[in-house]
Amino acid sequence: MMFIKQSGLSARQFDLSIGASNGYTLRMAKNRASIGSDVIETILRTYPDLNVVWLLTGNGEMFKSQEVSDMLDFDSLPDHRKQEIERIIEVKIKERQRDDLKALLREVTQEMGKDTH
């Protein structure tokens, strides 16, 4: 949400810019939910000046400057920073998978309940 405010976009405009459904950003913020790696990739492709480290960890500057952008290239990061980013991505992917499985289980359970009536 900080990036959206900083860039002068509404949540709806941001959702549209990354191809997300209307209300996606507000729902994610309200539920303190994790976003998937596919959404992170889309955000970074759409907003290339956004600092990937800031997006994933909240640390550092929100936007990368020209001299800092070279330093933030993933391949040139120190190993401990690469591992930290990879760990965060892994956690977010697992959270997303768990949420998807819960939603699928609810959906299947509801369908099974409809069949018994």
Tab-separated table of C-alpha atoms in Angstrom:
chain	number	residue	atom	x	y	z
A	1	MET	CA	0.000	0.000	0.000
A	2	MET	CA	2.932	2.335	0.631
A	3	PHE	CA	4.042	2.040	-2.993
A	4	ILE	CA	0.516	2.698	-4.260
A	5	LYS	CA	0.224	5.865	-2.171
A	6	GLN	CA	3.731	7.004	-3.108
A	7	SER	CA	3.055	6.549	-6.816
A	8	GLY	CA	-0.270	8.419	-6.674
A	9	LEU	CA	-2.340	5.458	-7.845
A	10	SER	CA	-5.609	4.258	-6.411
A	11	ALA	CA	-5.769	0.626	-5.310
A	12	ARG	CA	-8.088	-0.028	-8.272
A	13	GLN	CA	-5.634	1.537	-10.735
A	14	PHE	CA	-2.819	-0.542	-9.281
A	15	ASP	CA	-4.920	-3.731	-9.507
A	16	LEU	CA	-5.671	-3.005	-13.157
A	17	SER	CA	-2.020	-2.227	-13.912
A	18	ILE	CA	-0.890	-5.652	-12.702
A	19	GLY	CA	-3.852	-7.544	-14.154
A	20	ALA	CA	-5.373	-8.385	-10.758
A	21	SER	CA	-9.080	-8.498	-10.020
A	22	ASN	CA	-10.810	-5.398	-8.726
A	23	GLY	CA	-10.284	-5.137	-4.959
A	24	TYR	CA	-7.348	-7.574	-4.903
A	25	THR	CA	-4.907	-5.186	-3.230
A	26	LEU	CA	-7.376	-4.022	-0.602
A	27	ARG	CA	-8.375	-7.632	0.222
A	28	MET	CA	-4.756	-8.685	0.551
A	29	ALA	CA	-3.985	-5.722	2.830
A	30	LYS	CA	-7.106	-6.228	4.941
A	31	ASN	CA	-6.406	-9.936	5.438
A	32	ARG	CA	-2.651	-9.395	5.781
A	33	ALA	CA	-2.353	-12.094	3.153
A	34	SER	CA	0.743	-13.026	1.224
A	35	ILE	CA	0.889	-12.476	-2.483
A	36	GLY	CA	2.152	-15.129	-4.820
A	37	SER	CA	5.405	-15.115	-6.715
A	38	ASP	CA	3.488	-14.656	-9.972
A	39	VAL	CA	2.043	-11.375	-8.684
A	40	ILE	CA	5.458	-10.260	-7.432
A	41	GLU	CA	6.921	-10.935	-10.883
A	42	THR	CA	4.122	-8.958	-12.544
A	43	ILE	CA	4.596	-6.027	-10.155
A	44	LEU	CA	8.331	-5.942	-10.865
A	45	ARG	CA	7.788	-6.164	-14.627
A	46	THR	CA	5.169	-3.400	-14.500
A	47	TYR	CA	7.163	-1.176	-12.133
A	48	PRO	CA	10.828	-1.796	-12.945
A	49	ASP	CA	12.002	1.083	-10.725
A	50	LEU	CA	10.626	-0.681	-7.672
A	51	ASN	CA	13.339	-2.131	-5.451
A	52	VAL	CA	12.870	-5.926	-5.289
A	53	VAL	CA	14.513	-6.143	-1.858
A	54	TRP	CA	12.127	-3.508	-0.488
A	55	LEU	CA	9.130	-5.263	-2.066
A	56	LEU	CA	10.046	-8.614	-0.492
A	57	THR	CA	11.424	-7.518	2.864
A	58	GLY	CA	10.359	-3.911	3.468
A	59	ASN	CA	14.040	-3.063	3.992
A	60	GLY	CA	15.964	-0.422	2.091
A	61	GLU	CA	14.685	2.161	-0.335
A	62	MET	CA	11.349	1.723	-2.114
A	63	PHE	CA	12.752	2.816	-5.470
A	64	LYS	CA	16.097	1.932	-6.911
A	65	SER	CA	18.341	4.655	-8.241
A	66	GLN	CA	20.573	4.070	-11.227
A	67	GLU	CA	23.702	3.483	-9.127
A	68	VAL	CA	21.831	1.359	-6.581
A	69	SER	CA	20.077	-0.728	-9.247
A	70	ASP	CA	23.361	-2.344	-10.255
A	71	MET	CA	24.015	-3.253	-6.623
A	72	LEU	CA	20.518	-4.772	-6.233
A	73	ASP	CA	20.911	-7.148	-9.145
A	74	PHE	CA	20.085	-10.507	-7.548
A	75	ASP	CA	23.133	-12.260	-8.957
A	76	SER	CA	25.448	-9.652	-7.496
A	77	LEU	CA	23.901	-9.682	-4.003
A	78	PRO	CA	25.879	-11.267	-1.170
A	79	ASP	CA	24.983	-14.900	-0.560
A	80	HIS	CA	23.254	-14.167	2.764
A	81	ARG	CA	20.922	-11.629	1.043
A	82	LYS	CA	20.172	-14.082	-1.783
A	83	GLN	CA	19.333	-16.755	0.801
A	84	GLU	CA	17.112	-14.326	2.715
A	85	ILE	CA	15.198	-13.386	-0.446
A	86	GLU	CA	14.893	-17.027	-1.520
A	87	ARG	CA	13.644	-17.975	1.963
A	88	ILE	CA	11.007	-15.232	1.903
A	89	ILE	CA	9.851	-16.256	-1.573
A	90	GLU	CA	9.671	-19.897	-0.475
A	91	VAL	CA	7.573	-18.998	2.586
A	92	LYS	CA	5.230	-16.870	0.477
A	93	ILE	CA	4.812	-19.646	-2.090
A	94	LYS	CA	4.007	-22.175	0.663
A	95	GLU	CA	1.496	-19.767	2.228
A	96	ARG	CA	-0.130	-19.265	-1.175
A	97	GLN	CA	-0.311	-23.030	-1.785
A	98	ARG	CA	-1.820	-23.606	1.668
A	99	ASP	CA	-4.438	-20.896	1.058
A	100	ASP	CA	-5.223	-22.347	-2.375
A	101	LEU	CA	-5.623	-25.847	-0.895
A	102	LYS	CA	-7.942	-24.540	1.837
A	103	ALA	CA	-10.077	-22.758	-0.766
A	104	LEU	CA	-10.199	-25.886	-2.921
A	105	LEU	CA	-11.181	-28.016	0.073
A	106	ARG	CA	-13.998	-25.569	0.929
A	107	GLU	CA	-15.181	-25.648	-2.677
A	108	VAL	CA	-15.170	-29.453	-2.831
A	109	THR	CA	-16.901	-29.703	0.557
A	110	GLN	CA	-19.619	-27.318	-0.606
A	111	GLU	CA	-20.127	-29.295	-3.822
A	112	MET	CA	-20.362	-32.530	-1.875
A	113	GLY	CA	-22.950	-30.925	0.412
A	114	LYS	CA	-25.054	-29.931	-2.610
A	115	ASP	CA	-25.018	-33.517	-3.915
A	116	THR	CA	-26.551	-34.921	-0.709
A	117	HIS	CA	-29.650	-32.725	-0.875
